[in-house]
Amino acid sequence: MTPEQIIKRPIALTEKAANMKTENKVAFEVARSANKIEIKTAVEALFDVKVAEVNTQQYRGKPKKIGRMPAKRVNWKKAIVTLRPGSSIEFFDESKE
């Protein structure tokens, strides 16, 4: 898999993900089949940073309804990447406050 297929999107809009920034951590939604080593190499290749640690979490989709029919949201995987000191990833321009 290519790094673009492994890293789907950053999760930087939640309050918890914003607070992790002080600990030099970044959260991503990743491919469900990706392992920690693949995630580490993909982040290092895409963002040109050094990764210290990768933690992953599996999320099961919640049951919902679409009209009268039962449905289920998709299962997904989240990776919390700890960067080495001196490395950082900026997704949004934070000078606008």
JSON list of C-alpha atoms in Angstrom, two decimals:
[
{"chain": "A", "resi": 1, "resn": "MET", "atom": "CA", "xyz": [0.00, 0.00, 0.00]},
{"chain": "A", "resi": 2, "resn": "THR", "atom": "CA", "xyz": [1.18, 3.52, -0.72]},
{"chain": "A", "resi": 3, "resn": "PRO", "atom": "CA", "xyz": [1.43, 6.13, 2.08]},
{"chain": "A", "resi": 4, "resn": "GLU", "atom": "CA", "xyz": [-1.57, 7.96, 0.58]},
{"chain": "A", "resi": 5, "resn": "GLN", "atom": "CA", "xyz": [-3.66, 4.80, 0.91]},
{"chain": "A", "resi": 6, "resn": "ILE", "atom": "CA", "xyz": [-2.56, 4.17, 4.50]},
{"chain": "A", "resi": 7, "resn": "ILE", "atom": "CA", "xyz": [-3.16, 7.69, 5.89]},
{"chain": "A", "resi": 8, "resn": "LYS", "atom": "CA", "xyz": [-6.74, 8.66, 5.04]},
{"chain": "A", "resi": 9, "resn": "ARG", "atom": "CA", "xyz": [-7.15, 11.95, 6.92]},
{"chain": "A", "resi": 10, "resn": "PRO", "atom": "CA", "xyz": [-5.91, 13.82, 9.98]},
{"chain": "A", "resi": 11, "resn": "ILE", "atom": "CA", "xyz": [-8.19, 14.05, 13.01]},
{"chain": "A", "resi": 12, "resn": "ALA", "atom": "CA", "xyz": [-7.30, 17.54, 14.20]},
{"chain": "A", "resi": 13, "resn": "LEU", "atom": "CA", "xyz": [-10.74, 19.06, 14.68]},
{"chain": "A", "resi": 14, "resn": "THR", "atom": "CA", "xyz": [-11.63, 17.45, 17.99]},
{"chain": "A", "resi": 15, "resn": "GLU", "atom": "CA", "xyz": [-10.80, 19.00, 21.35]},
{"chain": "A", "resi": 16, "resn": "LYS", "atom": "CA", "xyz": [-8.91, 15.91, 22.51]},
{"chain": "A", "resi": 17, "resn": "ALA", "atom": "CA", "xyz": [-6.76, 15.86, 19.36]},
{"chain": "A", "resi": 18, "resn": "ALA", "atom": "CA", "xyz": [-6.02, 19.57, 19.80]},
{"chain": "A", "resi": 19, "resn": "ASN", "atom": "CA", "xyz": [-4.88, 18.97, 23.39]},
{"chain": "A", "resi": 20, "resn": "MET", "atom": "CA", "xyz": [-2.58, 16.15, 22.28]},
{"chain": "A", "resi": 21, "resn": "LYS", "atom": "CA", "xyz": [-0.60, 18.69, 20.28]},
{"chain": "A", "resi": 22, "resn": "THR", "atom": "CA", "xyz": [1.10, 19.89, 23.48]},
{"chain": "A", "resi": 23, "resn": "GLU", "atom": "CA", "xyz": [2.42, 16.33, 23.95]},
{"chain": "A", "resi": 24, "resn": "ASN", "atom": "CA", "xyz": [3.73, 16.31, 20.32]},
{"chain": "A", "resi": 25, "resn": "LYS", "atom": "CA", "xyz": [1.07, 13.78, 19.22]},
{"chain": "A", "resi": 26, "resn": "VAL", "atom": "CA", "xyz": [-1.07, 13.75, 16.07]},
{"chain": "A", "resi": 27, "resn": "ALA", "atom": "CA", "xyz": [-4.16, 11.64, 15.30]},
{"chain": "A", "resi": 28, "resn": "PHE", "atom": "CA", "xyz": [-4.98, 10.13, 11.90]},
{"chain": "A", "resi": 29, "resn": "GLU", "atom": "CA", "xyz": [-7.69, 7.96, 10.41]},
{"chain": "A", "resi": 30, "resn": "VAL", "atom": "CA", "xyz": [-5.82, 5.10, 8.75]},
{"chain": "A", "resi": 31, "resn": "ALA", "atom": "CA", "xyz": [-6.58, 2.05, 6.63]},
{"chain": "A", "resi": 32, "resn": "ARG", "atom": "CA", "xyz": [-7.99, -0.79, 8.73]},
{"chain": "A", "resi": 33, "resn": "SER", "atom": "CA", "xyz": [-5.48, -3.28, 7.35]},
{"chain": "A", "resi": 34, "resn": "ALA", "atom": "CA", "xyz": [-2.42, -1.11, 8.12]},
{"chain": "A", "resi": 35, "resn": "ASN", "atom": "CA", "xyz": [-0.12, -2.09, 10.97]},
{"chain": "A", "resi": 36, "resn": "LYS", "atom": "CA", "xyz": [1.98, 0.18, 13.20]},
{"chain": "A", "resi": 37, "resn": "ILE", "atom": "CA", "xyz": [5.16, -0.18, 11.12]},
{"chain": "A", "resi": 38, "resn": "GLU", "atom": "CA", "xyz": [3.33, 0.74, 7.90]},
{"chain": "A", "resi": 39, "resn": "ILE", "atom": "CA", "xyz": [1.72, 3.74, 9.60]},
{"chain": "A", "resi": 40, "resn": "LYS", "atom": "CA", "xyz": [5.09, 4.93, 10.91]},
{"chain": "A", "resi": 41, "resn": "THR", "atom": "CA", "xyz": [6.77, 4.75, 7.51]},
{"chain": "A", "resi": 42, "resn": "ALA", "atom": "CA", "xyz": [3.79, 6.43, 5.81]},
{"chain": "A", "resi": 43, "resn": "VAL", "atom": "CA", "xyz": [3.79, 9.39, 8.23]},
{"chain": "A", "resi": 44, "resn": "GLU", "atom": "CA", "xyz": [7.55, 9.80, 7.91]},
{"chain": "A", "resi": 45, "resn": "ALA", "atom": "CA", "xyz": [7.32, 9.71, 4.10]},
{"chain": "A", "resi": 46, "resn": "LEU", "atom": "CA", "xyz": [4.34, 12.07, 3.74]},
{"chain": "A", "resi": 47, "resn": "PHE", "atom": "CA", "xyz": [5.23, 14.73, 6.32]},
{"chain": "A", "resi": 48, "resn": "ASP", "atom": "CA", "xyz": [9.05, 14.44, 6.50]},
{"chain": "A", "resi": 49, "resn": "VAL", "atom": "CA", "xyz": [9.14, 14.00, 10.29]},
{"chain": "A", "resi": 50, "resn": "LYS", "atom": "CA", "xyz": [10.58, 11.41, 12.68]},
{"chain": "A", "resi": 51, "resn": "VAL", "atom": "CA", "xyz": [8.08, 9.20, 14.54]},
{"chain": "A", "resi": 52, "resn": "ALA", "atom": "CA", "xyz": [8.81, 7.94, 18.04]},
{"chain": "A", "resi": 53, "resn": "GLU", "atom": "CA", "xyz": [5.73, 5.78, 18.67]},
{"chain": "A", "resi": 54, "resn": "VAL", "atom": "CA", "xyz": [2.43, 4.70, 17.10]},
{"chain": "A", "resi": 55, "resn": "ASN", "atom": "CA", "xyz": [-0.69, 3.65, 19.02]},
{"chain": "A", "resi": 56, "resn": "THR", "atom": "CA", "xyz": [-3.76, 2.32, 17.21]},
{"chain": "A", "resi": 57, "resn": "GLN", "atom": "CA", "xyz": [-7.44, 1.97, 18.09]},
{"chain": "A", "resi": 58, "resn": "GLN", "atom": "CA", "xyz": [-10.18, 0.05, 16.29]},
{"chain": "A", "resi": 59, "resn": "TYR", "atom": "CA", "xyz": [-13.64, 1.66, 16.17]},
{"chain": "A", "resi": 60, "resn": "ARG", "atom": "CA", "xyz": [-16.76, -0.34, 15.43]},
{"chain": "A", "resi": 61, "resn": "GLY", "atom": "CA", "xyz": [-19.52, 1.39, 13.48]},
{"chain": "A", "resi": 62, "resn": "LYS", "atom": "CA", "xyz": [-22.63, 2.30, 15.41]},
{"chain": "A", "resi": 63, "resn": "PRO", "atom": "CA", "xyz": [-26.01, 0.89, 14.37]},
{"chain": "A", "resi": 64, "resn": "LYS", "atom": "CA", "xyz": [-28.23, 3.62, 12.89]},
{"chain": "A", "resi": 65, "resn": "LYS", "atom": "CA", "xyz": [-31.36, 3.88, 10.78]},
{"chain": "A", "resi": 66, "resn": "ILE", "atom": "CA", "xyz": [-31.74, 5.24, 7.28]},
{"chain": "A", "resi": 67, "resn": "GLY", "atom": "CA", "xyz": [-35.43, 6.00, 7.06]},
{"chain": "A", "resi": 68, "resn": "ARG", "atom": "CA", "xyz": [-37.12, 2.87, 8.32]},
{"chain": "A", "resi": 69, "resn": "MET", "atom": "CA", "xyz": [-34.28, 0.54, 7.40]},
{"chain": "A", "resi": 70, "resn": "PRO", "atom": "CA", "xyz": [-31.58, -0.48, 9.89]},
{"chain": "A", "resi": 71, "resn": "ALA", "atom": "CA", "xyz": [-28.04, 0.40, 8.83]},
{"chain": "A", "resi": 72, "resn": "LYS", "atom": "CA", "xyz": [-24.55, 0.55, 10.34]},
{"chain": "A", "resi": 73, "resn": "ARG", "atom": "CA", "xyz": [-21.76, 3.09, 10.09]},
{"chain": "A", "resi": 74, "resn": "VAL", "atom": "CA", "xyz": [-18.45, 1.80, 8.77]},
{"chain": "A", "resi": 75, "resn": "ASN", "atom": "CA", "xyz": [-15.73, 0.38, 11.02]},
{"chain": "A", "resi": 76, "resn": "TRP", "atom": "CA", "xyz": [-12.54, 2.47, 11.08]},
{"chain": "A", "resi": 77, "resn": "LYS", "atom": "CA", "xyz": [-9.10, 2.65, 12.62]},
{"chain": "A", "resi": 78, "resn": "LYS", "atom": "CA", "xyz": [-7.41, 5.55, 14.38]},
{"chain": "A", "resi": 79, "resn": "ALA", "atom": "CA", "xyz": [-3.67, 5.99, 14.86]},
{"chain": "A", "resi": 80, "resn": "ILE", "atom": "CA", "xyz": [-2.12, 8.32, 17.44]},
{"chain": "A", "resi": 81, "resn": "VAL", "atom": "CA", "xyz": [1.41, 9.13, 16.31]},
{"chain": "A", "resi": 82, "resn": "THR", "atom": "CA", "xyz": [3.96, 10.48, 18.80]},
{"chain": "A", "resi": 83, "resn": "LEU", "atom": "CA", "xyz": [6.59, 12.59, 17.09]},
{"chain": "A", "resi": 84, "resn": "ARG", "atom": "CA", "xyz": [10.19, 12.92, 18.22]},
{"chain": "A", "resi": 85, "resn": "PRO", "atom": "CA", "xyz": [11.21, 16.22, 19.86]},
{"chain": "A", "resi": 86, "resn": "GLY", "atom": "CA", "xyz": [11.86, 18.87, 17.23]},
{"chain": "A", "resi": 87, "resn": "SER", "atom": "CA", "xyz": [9.35, 17.42, 14.74]},
{"chain": "A", "resi": 88, "resn": "SER", "atom": "CA", "xyz": [5.89, 18.87, 14.20]},
{"chain": "A", "resi": 89, "resn": "ILE", "atom": "CA", "xyz": [3.04, 18.68, 11.70]},
{"chain": "A", "resi": 90, "resn": "GLU", "atom": "CA", "xyz": [0.89, 21.76, 11.06]},
{"chain": "A", "resi": 91, "resn": "PHE", "atom": "CA", "xyz": [-2.43, 21.09, 9.31]},
{"chain": "A", "resi": 92, "resn": "PHE", "atom": "CA", "xyz": [-4.11, 24.44, 9.76]},
{"chain": "A", "resi": 93, "resn": "ASP", "atom": "CA", "xyz": [-2.89, 28.02, 9.91]},
{"chain": "A", "resi": 94, "resn": "GLU", "atom": "CA", "xyz": [-3.04, 28.80, 13.63]},
{"chain": "A", "resi": 95, "resn": "SER", "atom": "CA", "xyz": [-2.05, 32.47, 13.32]},
{"chain": "A", "resi": 96, "resn": "LYS", "atom": "CA", "xyz": [-5.75, 33.36, 12.85]},
{"chain": "A", "resi": 97, "resn": "GLU", "atom": "CA", "xyz": [-7.24, 33.62, 16.34]}
]
